[in-house]
PDB file of C-alpha atoms in Angstrom:
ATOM      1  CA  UNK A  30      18.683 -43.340-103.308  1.00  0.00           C
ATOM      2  CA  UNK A  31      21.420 -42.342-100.764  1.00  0.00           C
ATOM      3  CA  UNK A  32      23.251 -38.878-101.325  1.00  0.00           C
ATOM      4  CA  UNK A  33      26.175 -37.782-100.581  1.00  0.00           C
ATOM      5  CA  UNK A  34      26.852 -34.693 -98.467  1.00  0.00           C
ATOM      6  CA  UNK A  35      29.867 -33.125-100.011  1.00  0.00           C
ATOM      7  CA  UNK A  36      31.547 -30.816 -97.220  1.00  0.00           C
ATOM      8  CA  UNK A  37      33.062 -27.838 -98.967  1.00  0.00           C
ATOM      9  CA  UNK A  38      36.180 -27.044 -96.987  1.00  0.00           C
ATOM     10  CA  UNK A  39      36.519 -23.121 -97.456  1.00  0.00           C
ATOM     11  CA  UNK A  40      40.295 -21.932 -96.380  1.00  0.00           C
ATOM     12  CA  UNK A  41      40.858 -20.202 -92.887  1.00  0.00           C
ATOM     13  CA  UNK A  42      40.180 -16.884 -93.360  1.00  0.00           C
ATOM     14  CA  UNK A  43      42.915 -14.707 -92.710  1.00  0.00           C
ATOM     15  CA  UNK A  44      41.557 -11.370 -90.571  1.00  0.00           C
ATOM     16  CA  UNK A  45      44.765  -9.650 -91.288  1.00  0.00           C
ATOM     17  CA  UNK A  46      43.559  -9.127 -95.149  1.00  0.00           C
ATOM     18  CA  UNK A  47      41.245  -6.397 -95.527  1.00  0.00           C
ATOM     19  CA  UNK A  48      40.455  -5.591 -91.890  1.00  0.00           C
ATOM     20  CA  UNK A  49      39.732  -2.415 -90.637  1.00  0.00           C
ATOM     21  CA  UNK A  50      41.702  -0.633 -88.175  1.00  0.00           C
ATOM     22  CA  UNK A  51      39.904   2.177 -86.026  1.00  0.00           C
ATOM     23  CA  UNK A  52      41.835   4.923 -84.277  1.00  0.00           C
ATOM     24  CA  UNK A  53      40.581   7.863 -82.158  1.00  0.00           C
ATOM     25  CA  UNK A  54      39.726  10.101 -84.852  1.00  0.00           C
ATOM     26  CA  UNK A  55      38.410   7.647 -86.964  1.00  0.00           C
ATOM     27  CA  UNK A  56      40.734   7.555 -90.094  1.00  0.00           C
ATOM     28  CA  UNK A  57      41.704   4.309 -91.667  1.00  0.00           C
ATOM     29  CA  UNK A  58      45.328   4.359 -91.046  1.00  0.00           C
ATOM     30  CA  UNK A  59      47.919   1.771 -92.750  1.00  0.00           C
ATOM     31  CA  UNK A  60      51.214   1.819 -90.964  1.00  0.00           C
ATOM     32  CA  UNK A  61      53.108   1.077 -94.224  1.00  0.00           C
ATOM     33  CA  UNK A  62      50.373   3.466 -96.817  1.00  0.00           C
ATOM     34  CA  UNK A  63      52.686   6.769 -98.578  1.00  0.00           C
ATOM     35  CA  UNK A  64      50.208   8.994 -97.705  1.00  0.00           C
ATOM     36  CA  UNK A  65      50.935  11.176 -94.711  1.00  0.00           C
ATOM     37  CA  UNK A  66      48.410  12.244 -92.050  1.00  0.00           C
ATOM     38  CA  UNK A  67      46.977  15.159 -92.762  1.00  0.00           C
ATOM     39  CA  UNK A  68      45.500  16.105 -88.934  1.00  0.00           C
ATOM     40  CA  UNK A  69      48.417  16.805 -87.055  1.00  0.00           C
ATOM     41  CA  UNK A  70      49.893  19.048 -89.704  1.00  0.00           C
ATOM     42  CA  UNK A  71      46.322  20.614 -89.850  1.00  0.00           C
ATOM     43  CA  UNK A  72      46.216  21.800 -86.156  1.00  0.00           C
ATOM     44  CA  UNK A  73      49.946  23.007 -86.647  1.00  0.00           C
ATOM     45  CA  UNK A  74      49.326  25.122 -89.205  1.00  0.00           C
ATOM     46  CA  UNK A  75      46.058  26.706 -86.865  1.00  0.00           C
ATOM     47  CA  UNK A  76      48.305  26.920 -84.293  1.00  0.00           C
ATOM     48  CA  UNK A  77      50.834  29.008 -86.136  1.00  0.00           C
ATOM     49  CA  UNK A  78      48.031  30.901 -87.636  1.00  0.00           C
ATOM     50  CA  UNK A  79      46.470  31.842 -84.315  1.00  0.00           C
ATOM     51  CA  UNK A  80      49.728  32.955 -82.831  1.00  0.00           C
ATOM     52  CA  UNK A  81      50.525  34.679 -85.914  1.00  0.00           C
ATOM     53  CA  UNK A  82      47.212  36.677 -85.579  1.00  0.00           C
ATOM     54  CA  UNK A  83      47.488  37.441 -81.535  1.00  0.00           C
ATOM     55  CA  UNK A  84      51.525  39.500 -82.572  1.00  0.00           C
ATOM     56  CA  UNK A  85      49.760  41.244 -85.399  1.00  0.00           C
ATOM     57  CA  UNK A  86      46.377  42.163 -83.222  1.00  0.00           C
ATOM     58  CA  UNK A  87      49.317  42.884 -80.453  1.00  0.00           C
ATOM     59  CA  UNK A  88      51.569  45.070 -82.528  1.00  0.00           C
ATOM     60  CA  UNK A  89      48.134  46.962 -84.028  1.00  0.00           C
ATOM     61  CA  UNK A  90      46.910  47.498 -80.133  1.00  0.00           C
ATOM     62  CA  UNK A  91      50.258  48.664 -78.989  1.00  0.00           C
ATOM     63  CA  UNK A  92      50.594  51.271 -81.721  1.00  0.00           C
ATOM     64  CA  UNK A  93      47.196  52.743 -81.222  1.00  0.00           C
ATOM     65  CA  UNK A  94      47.776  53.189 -77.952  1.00  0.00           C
ATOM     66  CA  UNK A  95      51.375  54.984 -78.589  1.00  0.00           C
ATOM     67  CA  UNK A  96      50.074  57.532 -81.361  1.00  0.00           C
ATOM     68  CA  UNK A  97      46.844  57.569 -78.539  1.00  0.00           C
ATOM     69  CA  UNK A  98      49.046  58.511 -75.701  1.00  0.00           C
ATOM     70  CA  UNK A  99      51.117  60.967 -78.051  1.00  0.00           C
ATOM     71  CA  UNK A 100      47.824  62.704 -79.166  1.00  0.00           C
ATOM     72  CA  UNK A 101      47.450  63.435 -75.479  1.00  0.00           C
ATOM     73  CA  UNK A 102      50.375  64.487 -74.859  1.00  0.00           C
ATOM     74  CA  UNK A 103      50.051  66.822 -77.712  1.00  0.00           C
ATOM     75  CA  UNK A 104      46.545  68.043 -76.706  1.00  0.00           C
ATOM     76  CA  UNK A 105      48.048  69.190 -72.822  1.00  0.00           C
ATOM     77  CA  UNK A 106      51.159  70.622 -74.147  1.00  0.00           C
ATOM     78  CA  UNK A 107      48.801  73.044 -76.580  1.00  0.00           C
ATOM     79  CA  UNK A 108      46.967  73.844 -72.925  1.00  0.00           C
ATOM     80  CA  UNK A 109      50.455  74.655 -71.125  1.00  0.00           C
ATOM     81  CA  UNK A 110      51.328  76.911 -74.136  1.00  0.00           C
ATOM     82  CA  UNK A 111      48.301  79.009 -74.134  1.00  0.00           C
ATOM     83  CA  UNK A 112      47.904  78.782 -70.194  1.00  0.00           C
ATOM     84  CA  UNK A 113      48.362  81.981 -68.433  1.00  0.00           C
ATOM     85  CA  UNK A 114      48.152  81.211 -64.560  1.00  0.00           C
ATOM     86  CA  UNK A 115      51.539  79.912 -63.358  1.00  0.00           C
ATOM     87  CA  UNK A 116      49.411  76.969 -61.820  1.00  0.00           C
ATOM     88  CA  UNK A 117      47.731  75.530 -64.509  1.00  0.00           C
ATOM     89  CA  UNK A 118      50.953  75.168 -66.418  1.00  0.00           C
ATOM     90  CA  UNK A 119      52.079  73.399 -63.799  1.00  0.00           C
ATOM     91  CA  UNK A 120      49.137  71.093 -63.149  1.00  0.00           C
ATOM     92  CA  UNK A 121      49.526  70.536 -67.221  1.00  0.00           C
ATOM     93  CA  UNK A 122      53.495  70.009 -66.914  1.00  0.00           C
ATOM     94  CA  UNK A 123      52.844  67.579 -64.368  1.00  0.00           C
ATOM     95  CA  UNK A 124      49.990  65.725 -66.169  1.00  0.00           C
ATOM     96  CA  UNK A 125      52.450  65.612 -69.574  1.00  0.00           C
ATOM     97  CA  UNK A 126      55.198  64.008 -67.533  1.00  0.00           C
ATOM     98  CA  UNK A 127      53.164  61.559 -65.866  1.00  0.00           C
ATOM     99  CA  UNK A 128      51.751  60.855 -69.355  1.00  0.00           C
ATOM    100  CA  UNK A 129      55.208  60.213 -70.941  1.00  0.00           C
ATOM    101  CA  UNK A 130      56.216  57.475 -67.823  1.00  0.00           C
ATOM    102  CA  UNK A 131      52.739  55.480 -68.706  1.00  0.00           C
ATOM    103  CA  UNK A 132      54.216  55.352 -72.518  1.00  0.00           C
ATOM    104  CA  UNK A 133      57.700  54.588 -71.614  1.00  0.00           C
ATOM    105  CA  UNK A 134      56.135  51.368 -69.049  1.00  0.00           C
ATOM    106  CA  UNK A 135      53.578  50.404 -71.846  1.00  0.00           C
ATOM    107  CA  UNK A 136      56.951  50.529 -74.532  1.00  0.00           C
ATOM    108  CA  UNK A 137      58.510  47.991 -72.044  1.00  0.00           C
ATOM    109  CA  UNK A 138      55.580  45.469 -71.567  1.00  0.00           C
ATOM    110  CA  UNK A 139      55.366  45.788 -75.460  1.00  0.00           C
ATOM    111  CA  UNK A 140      59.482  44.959 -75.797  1.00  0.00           C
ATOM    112  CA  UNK A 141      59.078  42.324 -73.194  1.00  0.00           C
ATOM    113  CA  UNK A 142      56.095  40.127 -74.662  1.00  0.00           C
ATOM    114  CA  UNK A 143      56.383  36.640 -74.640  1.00  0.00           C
ATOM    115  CA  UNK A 144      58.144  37.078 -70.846  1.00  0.00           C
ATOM    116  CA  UNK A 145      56.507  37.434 -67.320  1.00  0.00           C
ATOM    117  CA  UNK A 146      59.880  40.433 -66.839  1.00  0.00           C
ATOM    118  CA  UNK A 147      60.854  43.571 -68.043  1.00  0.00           C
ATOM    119  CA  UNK A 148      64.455  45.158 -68.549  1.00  0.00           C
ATOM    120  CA  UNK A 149      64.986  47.137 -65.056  1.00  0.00           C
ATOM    121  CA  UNK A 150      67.684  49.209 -66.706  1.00  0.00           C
ATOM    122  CA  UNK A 151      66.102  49.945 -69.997  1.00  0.00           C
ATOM    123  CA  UNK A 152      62.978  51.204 -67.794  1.00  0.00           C
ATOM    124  CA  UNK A 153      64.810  53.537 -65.608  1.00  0.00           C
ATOM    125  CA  UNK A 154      66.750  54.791 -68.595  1.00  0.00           C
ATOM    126  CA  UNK A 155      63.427  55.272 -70.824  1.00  0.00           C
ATOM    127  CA  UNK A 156      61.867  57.373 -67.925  1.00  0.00           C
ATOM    128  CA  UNK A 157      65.015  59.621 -67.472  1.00  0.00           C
ATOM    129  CA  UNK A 158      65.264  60.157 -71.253  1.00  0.00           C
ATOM    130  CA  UNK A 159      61.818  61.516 -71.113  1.00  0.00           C
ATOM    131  CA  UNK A 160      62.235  63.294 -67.979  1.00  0.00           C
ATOM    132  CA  UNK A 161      65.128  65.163 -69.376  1.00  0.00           C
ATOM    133  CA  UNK A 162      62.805  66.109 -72.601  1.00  0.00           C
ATOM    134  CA  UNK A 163      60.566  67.405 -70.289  1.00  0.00           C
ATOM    135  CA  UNK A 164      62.912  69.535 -67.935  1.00  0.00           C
ATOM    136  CA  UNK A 165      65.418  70.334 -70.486  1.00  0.00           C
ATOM    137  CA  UNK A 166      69.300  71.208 -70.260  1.00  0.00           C
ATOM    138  CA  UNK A 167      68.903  72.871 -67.400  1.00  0.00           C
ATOM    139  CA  UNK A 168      68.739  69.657 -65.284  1.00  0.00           C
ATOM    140  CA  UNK A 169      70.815  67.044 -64.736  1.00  0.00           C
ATOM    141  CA  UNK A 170      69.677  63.850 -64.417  1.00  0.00           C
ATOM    142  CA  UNK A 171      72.423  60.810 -63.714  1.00  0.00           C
ATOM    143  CA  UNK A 172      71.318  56.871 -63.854  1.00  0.00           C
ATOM    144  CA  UNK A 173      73.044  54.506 -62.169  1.00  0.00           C
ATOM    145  CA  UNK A 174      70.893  51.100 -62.357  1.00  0.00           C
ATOM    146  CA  UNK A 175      72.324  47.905 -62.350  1.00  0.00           C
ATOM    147  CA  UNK A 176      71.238  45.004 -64.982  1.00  0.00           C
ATOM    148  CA  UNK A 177      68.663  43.187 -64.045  1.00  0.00           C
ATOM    149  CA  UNK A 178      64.611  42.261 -64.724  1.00  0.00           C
ATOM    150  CA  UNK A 179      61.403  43.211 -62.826  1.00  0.00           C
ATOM    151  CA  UNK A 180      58.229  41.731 -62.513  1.00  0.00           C
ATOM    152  CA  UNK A 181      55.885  42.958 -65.388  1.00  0.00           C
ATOM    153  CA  UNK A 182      53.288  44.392 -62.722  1.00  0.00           C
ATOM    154  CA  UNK A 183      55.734  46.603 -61.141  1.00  0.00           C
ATOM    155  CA  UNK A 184      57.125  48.726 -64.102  1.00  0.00           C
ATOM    156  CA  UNK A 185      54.199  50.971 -64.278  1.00  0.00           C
ATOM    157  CA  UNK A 186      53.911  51.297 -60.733  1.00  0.00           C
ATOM    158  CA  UNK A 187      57.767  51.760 -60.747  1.00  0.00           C
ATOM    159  CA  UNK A 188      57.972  54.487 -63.496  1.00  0.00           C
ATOM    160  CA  UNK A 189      55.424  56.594 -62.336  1.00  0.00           C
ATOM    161  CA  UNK A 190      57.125  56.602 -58.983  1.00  0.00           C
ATOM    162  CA  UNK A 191      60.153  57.524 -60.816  1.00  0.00           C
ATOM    163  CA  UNK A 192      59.010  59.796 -62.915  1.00  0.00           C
ATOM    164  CA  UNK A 193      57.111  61.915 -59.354  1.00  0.00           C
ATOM    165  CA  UNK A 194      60.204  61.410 -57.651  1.00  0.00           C
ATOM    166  CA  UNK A 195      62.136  63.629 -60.662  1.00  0.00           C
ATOM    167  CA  UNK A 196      59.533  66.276 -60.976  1.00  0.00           C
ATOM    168  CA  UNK A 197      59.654  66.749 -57.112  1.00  0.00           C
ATOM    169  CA  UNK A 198      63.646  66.906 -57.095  1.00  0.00           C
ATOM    170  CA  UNK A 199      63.596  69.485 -60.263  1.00  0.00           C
ATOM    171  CA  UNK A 200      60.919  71.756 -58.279  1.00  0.00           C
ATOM    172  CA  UNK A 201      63.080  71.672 -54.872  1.00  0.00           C
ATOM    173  CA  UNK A 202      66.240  69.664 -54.797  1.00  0.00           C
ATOM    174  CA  UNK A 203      68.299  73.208 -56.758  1.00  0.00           C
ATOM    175  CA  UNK A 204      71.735  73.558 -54.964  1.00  0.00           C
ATOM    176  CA  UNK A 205      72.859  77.141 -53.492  1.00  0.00           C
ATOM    177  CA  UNK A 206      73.470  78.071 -57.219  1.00  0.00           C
ATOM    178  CA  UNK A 207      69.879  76.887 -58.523  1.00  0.00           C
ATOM    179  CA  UNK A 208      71.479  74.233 -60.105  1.00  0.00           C
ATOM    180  CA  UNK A 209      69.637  70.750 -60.329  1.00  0.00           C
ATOM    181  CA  UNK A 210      71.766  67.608 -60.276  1.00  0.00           C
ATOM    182  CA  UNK A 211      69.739  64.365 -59.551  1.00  0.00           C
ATOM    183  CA  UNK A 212      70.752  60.727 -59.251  1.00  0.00           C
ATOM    184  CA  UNK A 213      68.594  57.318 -59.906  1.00  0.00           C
ATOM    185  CA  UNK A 214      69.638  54.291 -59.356  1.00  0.00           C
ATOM    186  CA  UNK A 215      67.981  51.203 -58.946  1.00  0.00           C
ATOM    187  CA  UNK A 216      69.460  47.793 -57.474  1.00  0.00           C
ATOM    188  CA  UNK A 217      68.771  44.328 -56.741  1.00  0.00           C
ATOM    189  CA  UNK A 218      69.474  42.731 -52.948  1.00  0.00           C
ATOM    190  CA  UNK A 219      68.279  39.190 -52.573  1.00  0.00           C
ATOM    191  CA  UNK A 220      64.359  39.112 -52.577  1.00  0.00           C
ATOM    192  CA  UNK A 221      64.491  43.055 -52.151  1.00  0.00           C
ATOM    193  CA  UNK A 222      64.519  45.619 -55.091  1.00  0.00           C
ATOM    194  CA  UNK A 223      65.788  49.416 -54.170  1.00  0.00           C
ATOM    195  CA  UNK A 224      65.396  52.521 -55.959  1.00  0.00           C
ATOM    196  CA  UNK A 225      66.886  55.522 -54.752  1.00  0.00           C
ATOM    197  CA  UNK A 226      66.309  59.381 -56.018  1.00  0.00           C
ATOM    198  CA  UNK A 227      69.106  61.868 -55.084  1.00  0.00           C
ATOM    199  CA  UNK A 228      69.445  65.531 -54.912  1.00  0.00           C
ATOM    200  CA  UNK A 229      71.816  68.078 -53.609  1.00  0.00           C
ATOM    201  CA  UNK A 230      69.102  70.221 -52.436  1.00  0.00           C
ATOM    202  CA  UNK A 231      68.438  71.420 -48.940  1.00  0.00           C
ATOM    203  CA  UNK A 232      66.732  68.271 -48.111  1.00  0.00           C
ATOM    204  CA  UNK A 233      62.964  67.877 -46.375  1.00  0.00           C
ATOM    205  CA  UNK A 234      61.520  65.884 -43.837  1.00  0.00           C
ATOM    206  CA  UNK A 235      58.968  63.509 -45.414  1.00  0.00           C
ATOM    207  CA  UNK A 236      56.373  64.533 -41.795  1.00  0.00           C
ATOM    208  CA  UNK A 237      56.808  67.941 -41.868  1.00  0.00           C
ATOM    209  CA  UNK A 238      53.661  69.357 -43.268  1.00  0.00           C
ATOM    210  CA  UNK A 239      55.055  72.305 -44.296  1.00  0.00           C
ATOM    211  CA  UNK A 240      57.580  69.918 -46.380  1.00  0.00           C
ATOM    212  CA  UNK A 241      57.196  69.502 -50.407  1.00  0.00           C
ATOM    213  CA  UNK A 242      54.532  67.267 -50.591  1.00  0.00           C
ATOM    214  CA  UNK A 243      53.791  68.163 -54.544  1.00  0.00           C
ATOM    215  CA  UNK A 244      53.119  64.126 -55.811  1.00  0.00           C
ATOM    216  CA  UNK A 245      54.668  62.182 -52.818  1.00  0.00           C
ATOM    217  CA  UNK A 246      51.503  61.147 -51.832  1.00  0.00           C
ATOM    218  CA  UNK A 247      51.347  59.219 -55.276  1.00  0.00           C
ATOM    219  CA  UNK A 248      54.714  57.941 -54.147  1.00  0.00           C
ATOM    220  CA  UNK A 249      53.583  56.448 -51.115  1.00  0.00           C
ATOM    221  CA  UNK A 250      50.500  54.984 -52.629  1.00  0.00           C
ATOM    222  CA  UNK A 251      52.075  53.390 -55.806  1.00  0.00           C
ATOM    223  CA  UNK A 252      54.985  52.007 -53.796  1.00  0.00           C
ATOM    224  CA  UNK A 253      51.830  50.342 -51.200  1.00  0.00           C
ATOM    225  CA  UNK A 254      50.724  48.369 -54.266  1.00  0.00           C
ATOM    226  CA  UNK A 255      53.587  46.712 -55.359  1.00  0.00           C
ATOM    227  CA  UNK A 256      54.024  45.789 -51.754  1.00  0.00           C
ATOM    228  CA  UNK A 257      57.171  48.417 -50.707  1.00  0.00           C
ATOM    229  CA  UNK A 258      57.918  51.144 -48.615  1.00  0.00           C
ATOM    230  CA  UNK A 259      58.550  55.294 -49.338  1.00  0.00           C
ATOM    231  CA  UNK A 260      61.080  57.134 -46.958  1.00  0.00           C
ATOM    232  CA  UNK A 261      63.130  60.606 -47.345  1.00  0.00           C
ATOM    233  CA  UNK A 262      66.952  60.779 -45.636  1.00  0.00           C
ATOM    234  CA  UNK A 263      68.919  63.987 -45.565  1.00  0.00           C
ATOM    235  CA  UNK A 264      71.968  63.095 -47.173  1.00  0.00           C
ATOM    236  CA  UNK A 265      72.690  66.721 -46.746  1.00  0.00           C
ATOM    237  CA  UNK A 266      70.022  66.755 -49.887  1.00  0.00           C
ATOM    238  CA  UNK A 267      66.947  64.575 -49.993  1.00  0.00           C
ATOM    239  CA  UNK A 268      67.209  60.826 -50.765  1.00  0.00           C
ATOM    240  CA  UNK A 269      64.102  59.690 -51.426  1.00  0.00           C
ATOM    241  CA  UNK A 270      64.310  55.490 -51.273  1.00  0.00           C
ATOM    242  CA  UNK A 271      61.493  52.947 -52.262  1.00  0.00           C
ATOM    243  CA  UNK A 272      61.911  49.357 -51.440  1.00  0.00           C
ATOM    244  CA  UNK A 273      59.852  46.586 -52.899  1.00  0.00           C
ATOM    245  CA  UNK A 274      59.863  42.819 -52.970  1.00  0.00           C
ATOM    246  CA  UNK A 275      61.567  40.910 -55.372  1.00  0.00           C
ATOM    247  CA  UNK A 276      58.311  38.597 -56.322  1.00  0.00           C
TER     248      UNK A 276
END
C-alpha cells in the first residue's frame, strides 16, 4: 500500500521575536523596555562618592597640619619666652617666622585645590599679615602686588623668600631715626615674575662679607629652585629683587 508523505509546512520563523541581543557588559537590553540602565548611574554615583571622600580626607589633612604647624609655633614661642641669651631668641624668632610663611603657603595650596595656580596677591598679603604679627607696630610693612596667579610649586619657595627678605630688612633696613618702613611688591612681565623688597636703610652690598648675610643665603638657594635669580641695589636703602620664570 502506497503512503503518502504529508510535508508539514511550518511558517518562516521570524528571528526578530524573542532573540537575544548581547552588548559589552552583557545585559539584555530592549531599546523600547521602561526600565532604565542601572550601570552608568552606578559608576556615577562611585564617582561622586570617591571625589566626595578625597575633599573630606583633604579638608581632614589640611587641618591637622594647621593646628600641627600652630602647636609648633606655640612650642618655640614658649622657648623665646623663657630664653635668656639674646641669640637663642633670635634663632627661635627666626624659626617662628619661617614657621608662619610654611602655614600661610600650605593655606594657599589648600584655597587653591582643584587648580594647578595660586592667588599671587593673596600670598604676598598672607605673609605680610603674619610678618607684621611677628614684628609688631613698630614696623611698617607696605604691599604693593599686582593681581595675578603663580604656579603652585613656587608659593612656598616664594613665601619663605619673602618672609627672609622681611626679617633681614626689620634687623637692618631702620632709617636714621630707627624707624623700619619696608615695601613688597610683586609683578608680572611677560614670561618673567618680579618680587622686590624695599627698605630705607643704609643699604649693603650683597659680596661684601662683612654685609648682613643673616638668611640671604636661603634667599639665594630658594630663588635657584624655582629657576630665578637674588640681587641687592642701593636705592639709597637696600632693594633686594628676585626674578623667576613665569612657567
Amino acid at each position: 500500500m502506497e503512503m503518502n508523505t504529508i510535508e508539514r509546512k511550518l511558517p518562516k520563523s521570524n528571528l526578530d521575536i524573542g532573540a537575544v541581543r548581547e552588548f559589552p557588559e552583557g545585559l539584555d537590553t530592549h531599546p523600547n523596555s521602561d526600565v532604565p540602565s542601572i550601570a552608568p548611574q552606578s559608576i556615577q554615583d562611585q564617582r561622586t562618592e570617591t571625589i566626595s571622600l578625597s575633599e573630606q580626607l583633604l579638608d581632614e589633612w589640611s587641618h591637622r597640619l594647621k593646628n600641627n604647624l600652630q602647636i609648633l609655633i606655640r612650642l618655640l614661642e614658649s622657648g623665646y619666652r623663657k630664653a635668656s641669651s639674646s641669640e637663642a631668641r633670635e634663632v627661635l624668632s627666626d624659626a617662628i617666622g619661617r614657621i608662619g610663611a610654611i602655614g600661610t603657603a600650605q593655606r594657599a595650596y589648600y584655597c587653591a585645590r582643584g587648580s594647578t595656580d595660586v592667588n599671587g596677591q593673596d600670598l604676598v598679603d598672607a605673609v605680610c599679615a603674619n610678618a607684621r604679627t611677628l614684628f609688631g607696630s613698630d614696623v611698617s610693612i607696605d604691599c604693593k602686588t599686582a593681581s595675578g596667579n603663580l604656579p603652585k610649586e613656587t608659593a612656598m619657595p616664594l613665601a619663605l623668600i619673602i618672609n627672609e627678605l622681611l626679617m633681614n630688612a626689620v634687623k637692618y633696613g631702620g632709617n636714621q631715626h630707627g624707624q623700619v618702613t619696608v615695601t613688597v611688591g610683586l609683578s608680572r612681565r611677560p614670561g618673567l615674575y618680579e618680587l622686590c623688597v624695599q627698605d630705607e636703610g643704609f643699604g649693603f652690598d650683597l659680596e661684601d662679607p662683612n654685609s648682613r648675610l643673616s638668611g640671604l643665603g636661603l634667599v639665594r638657594a630658594l630663588a635657584q629652585r624655582i629657576g630665578g635669580s637674588f640681587s641687592v641695589e642701593r636705592t639709597p636703602g637696600a632693594r633686594c629683587t628676585v626674578r623667576f620664570p613665569d612657567r
